[in-house]
Amino acid sequence: MTSRPTLRLSRLLARRRPFLLAVAAFLLGLWGMWIGLSASEAADLEPARLLAEAPPAAGAALPSQAIPWPLNPQGELLAHRLLRQRFDRLLASAGDSEAALAVARDTLALEAQTELGPMPAAEVLRIWDAYLNLQRRRWQVPVDLQRISTWDEALAERQRVRRELLGEEWAQAFYGEDERLLRSWMDDQRAGQAQP
């Protein structure tokens, strides 16, 4: 006979299966980026892409211009996740070669200069360079996906480096939600392990 708590847990998991699958896809994308997949491979795992109504065909990334510039009502650049999405689209379409990345940067510079003006364009390129540096980063703290105990230190390293390279405001805009969701998921996993 199945115990009452186990039966309740089974029912709860059955009702929340779509949510849990979305969380798993999200975490897979995060860990893919963290463990060193290329930008195009990480983009393929990105939860927003997995959950999109009509994802682009393999190898046919949408243009970065499909994502609007994050601007306030005065037309000034805002620290917002939209810029990271724009960068990810550009990286996915560019590929990994240095020549392709140089062309992507030139394209971004032209778009930003034309659409935003010189001061915001300079800020966009500063953030692009820092973001690209993050994508290429070799992390010091290894992550063992089988041992959640290794995740805290790895997350702390990534948070620190993101803030060093992007600045607090942009790191929060680009990664804050991901970090909160991952931390919450890790806490839930630990709480589940602690229960008899």
Coordinates of C-alpha atoms in Angstrom, one line a residue:
M1 CA 0.0 0.0 0.0
T2 CA 1.3 3.5 -0.9
S3 CA 1.7 5.9 2.0
R4 CA -0.5 9.0 2.1
P5 CA 2.4 11.5 1.7
T6 CA 3.8 9.6 -1.3
L7 CA 0.4 9.5 -2.9
R8 CA 0.0 13.3 -2.4
L9 CA 3.4 14.0 -3.8
S10 CA 2.7 11.8 -6.9
R11 CA -0.6 13.8 -7.5
L12 CA 1.2 17.1 -7.1
L13 CA 3.9 16.1 -9.5
A14 CA 1.4 14.9 -12.1
R15 CA -0.4 18.3 -11.9
R16 CA 2.8 20.3 -12.2
R17 CA 4.5 18.3 -14.9
P18 CA 4.4 21.0 -17.6
F19 CA 5.8 23.5 -15.1
L20 CA 8.5 21.1 -14.1
L21 CA 9.4 20.4 -17.7
A22 CA 9.7 24.1 -18.4
V23 CA 12.0 24.5 -15.3
A24 CA 14.1 21.5 -16.4
A25 CA 14.5 23.1 -19.9
F26 CA 15.4 26.4 -18.4
L27 CA 18.0 24.8 -16.1
L28 CA 19.4 22.8 -19.0
G29 CA 19.9 26.0 -20.9
L30 CA 21.6 27.7 -18.0
W31 CA 23.9 24.8 -17.2
G32 CA 24.7 24.5 -20.9
M33 CA 25.9 28.0 -21.0
W34 CA 27.8 27.6 -17.7
I35 CA 29.6 24.4 -18.6
G36 CA 31.0 25.9 -21.8
L37 CA 28.8 25.2 -24.7
S38 CA 29.3 27.6 -27.6
A39 CA 26.9 30.5 -27.9
S40 CA 25.0 28.8 -30.8
E41 CA 24.7 25.5 -28.8
A42 CA 23.5 27.4 -25.7
A43 CA 21.0 29.4 -27.8
D44 CA 19.5 26.0 -29.0
L45 CA 18.9 25.1 -25.3
E46 CA 17.5 28.5 -24.3
P47 CA 14.1 28.0 -22.6
A48 CA 12.6 31.0 -24.3
R49 CA 13.4 29.4 -27.6
L50 CA 12.1 26.0 -26.5
L51 CA 8.8 27.5 -25.3
A52 CA 8.4 29.9 -28.3
E53 CA 5.3 29.4 -30.4
A54 CA 7.3 29.3 -33.6
P55 CA 11.0 28.7 -33.0
P56 CA 13.4 29.5 -35.8
A57 CA 14.5 26.5 -37.9
A58 CA 17.9 25.0 -37.0
G59 CA 20.7 27.2 -38.2
A60 CA 18.3 30.0 -39.2
A61 CA 18.4 32.4 -36.3
L62 CA 16.1 35.4 -36.4
P63 CA 17.9 38.8 -37.0
S64 CA 18.8 40.7 -33.8
Q65 CA 16.7 43.6 -35.1
A66 CA 13.6 41.5 -34.3
I67 CA 14.3 42.3 -30.6
P68 CA 13.7 46.0 -29.8
W69 CA 16.2 48.2 -28.0
P70 CA 15.4 48.5 -24.3
L71 CA 14.7 52.3 -24.0
N72 CA 13.0 54.4 -21.4
P73 CA 10.3 57.0 -22.5
Q74 CA 13.1 59.6 -23.1
G75 CA 14.8 57.2 -25.5
E76 CA 17.7 56.4 -23.2
L77 CA 19.1 52.9 -23.0
L78 CA 17.8 50.8 -20.1
A79 CA 19.5 48.0 -18.3
H80 CA 17.2 45.2 -19.5
R81 CA 17.2 41.6 -20.4
L82 CA 16.1 42.5 -24.0
L83 CA 19.6 43.6 -24.8
R84 CA 20.9 40.2 -23.7
Q85 CA 18.3 38.5 -26.0
R86 CA 19.4 40.8 -28.8
F87 CA 23.1 39.8 -28.2
D88 CA 22.2 36.1 -28.1
R89 CA 20.4 36.3 -31.4
L90 CA 23.4 38.1 -32.9
L91 CA 25.8 35.4 -31.5
A92 CA 23.6 32.6 -32.7
S93 CA 23.6 33.9 -36.2
A94 CA 27.3 34.8 -36.2
G95 CA 28.8 31.5 -35.1
D96 CA 32.0 31.1 -33.2
S97 CA 34.8 32.3 -35.6
E98 CA 36.7 35.4 -34.7
A99 CA 35.9 36.9 -38.2
A100 CA 32.2 36.3 -37.8
L101 CA 32.2 37.8 -34.3
A102 CA 34.0 40.9 -35.6
V103 CA 31.4 41.3 -38.3
A104 CA 28.6 40.8 -35.7
R105 CA 30.2 43.6 -33.6
D106 CA 30.4 45.9 -36.6
T107 CA 26.8 45.2 -37.4
L108 CA 25.8 45.9 -33.8
A109 CA 27.8 49.1 -33.8
L110 CA 26.1 50.3 -37.0
E111 CA 22.6 49.4 -35.7
A112 CA 23.2 51.1 -32.4
Q113 CA 24.8 54.2 -33.9
T114 CA 22.0 54.6 -36.5
E115 CA 19.1 53.8 -34.1
L116 CA 20.3 55.2 -30.8
G117 CA 23.1 57.7 -31.4
P118 CA 26.7 57.8 -30.4
M119 CA 26.5 57.8 -26.5
P120 CA 24.1 54.8 -26.2
A121 CA 26.0 53.0 -29.0
A122 CA 29.2 53.3 -27.1
E123 CA 27.4 51.8 -24.0
V124 CA 26.0 49.0 -26.1
L125 CA 29.4 48.1 -27.5
R126 CA 30.9 48.2 -24.0
I127 CA 28.2 45.7 -22.8
W128 CA 28.7 43.6 -25.9
D129 CA 32.4 43.3 -25.3
A130 CA 31.8 42.3 -21.6
Y131 CA 29.1 39.8 -22.5
L132 CA 31.3 38.2 -25.2
N133 CA 34.1 38.0 -22.6
L134 CA 31.6 36.2 -20.3
Q135 CA 30.7 33.8 -23.1
R136 CA 34.3 32.9 -23.6
R137 CA 35.2 32.7 -19.9
R138 CA 36.9 29.6 -18.5
W139 CA 35.4 29.1 -15.1
Q140 CA 37.7 28.2 -12.2
V141 CA 35.0 26.4 -10.1
P142 CA 34.0 23.1 -11.8
V143 CA 30.3 22.1 -11.7
D144 CA 29.4 18.5 -11.0
L145 CA 25.8 18.2 -12.2
Q146 CA 25.3 15.1 -10.0
R147 CA 26.3 17.0 -6.8
I148 CA 24.2 20.0 -5.9
S149 CA 26.8 20.9 -3.3
T150 CA 29.1 22.1 -6.0
W151 CA 26.5 24.5 -7.5
D152 CA 26.7 27.1 -4.7
E153 CA 30.3 27.9 -5.2
A154 CA 30.0 27.8 -9.0
L155 CA 27.0 30.2 -8.9
A156 CA 28.9 32.5 -6.6
E157 CA 31.8 32.7 -9.0
R158 CA 29.6 33.4 -12.0
Q159 CA 27.7 36.1 -10.1
R160 CA 30.9 37.8 -9.0
V161 CA 32.5 37.7 -12.5
R162 CA 29.2 38.9 -14.2
R163 CA 29.1 41.9 -11.9
E164 CA 32.8 42.6 -12.4
L165 CA 32.5 42.6 -16.2
L166 CA 29.0 44.0 -16.8
G167 CA 28.5 46.1 -13.7
E168 CA 25.9 45.5 -11.0
E169 CA 23.0 47.0 -13.0
W170 CA 23.6 45.2 -16.2
A171 CA 24.5 41.9 -14.5
Q172 CA 21.2 42.1 -12.6
A173 CA 19.2 42.9 -15.8
F174 CA 20.9 40.1 -17.8
Y175 CA 21.1 37.3 -15.1
G176 CA 19.1 38.3 -12.0
E177 CA 16.0 36.4 -12.9
D178 CA 18.0 33.3 -13.9
E179 CA 20.0 33.4 -10.7
R180 CA 16.9 33.8 -8.5
L181 CA 15.2 30.9 -10.3
L182 CA 18.3 28.7 -10.0
R183 CA 18.7 29.5 -6.3
S184 CA 15.1 28.8 -5.6
W185 CA 15.3 25.5 -7.5
M186 CA 18.5 24.6 -5.6
D187 CA 16.7 25.4 -2.3
D188 CA 13.7 23.3 -3.2
Q189 CA 16.0 20.4 -4.1
R190 CA 17.8 20.6 -0.8
A191 CA 14.5 20.9 1.1
G192 CA 13.3 17.8 -0.8
Q193 CA 16.4 15.9 0.1
A194 CA 16.1 16.8 3.8
Q195 CA 12.6 15.4 4.1
P196 CA 12.5 11.8 5.2

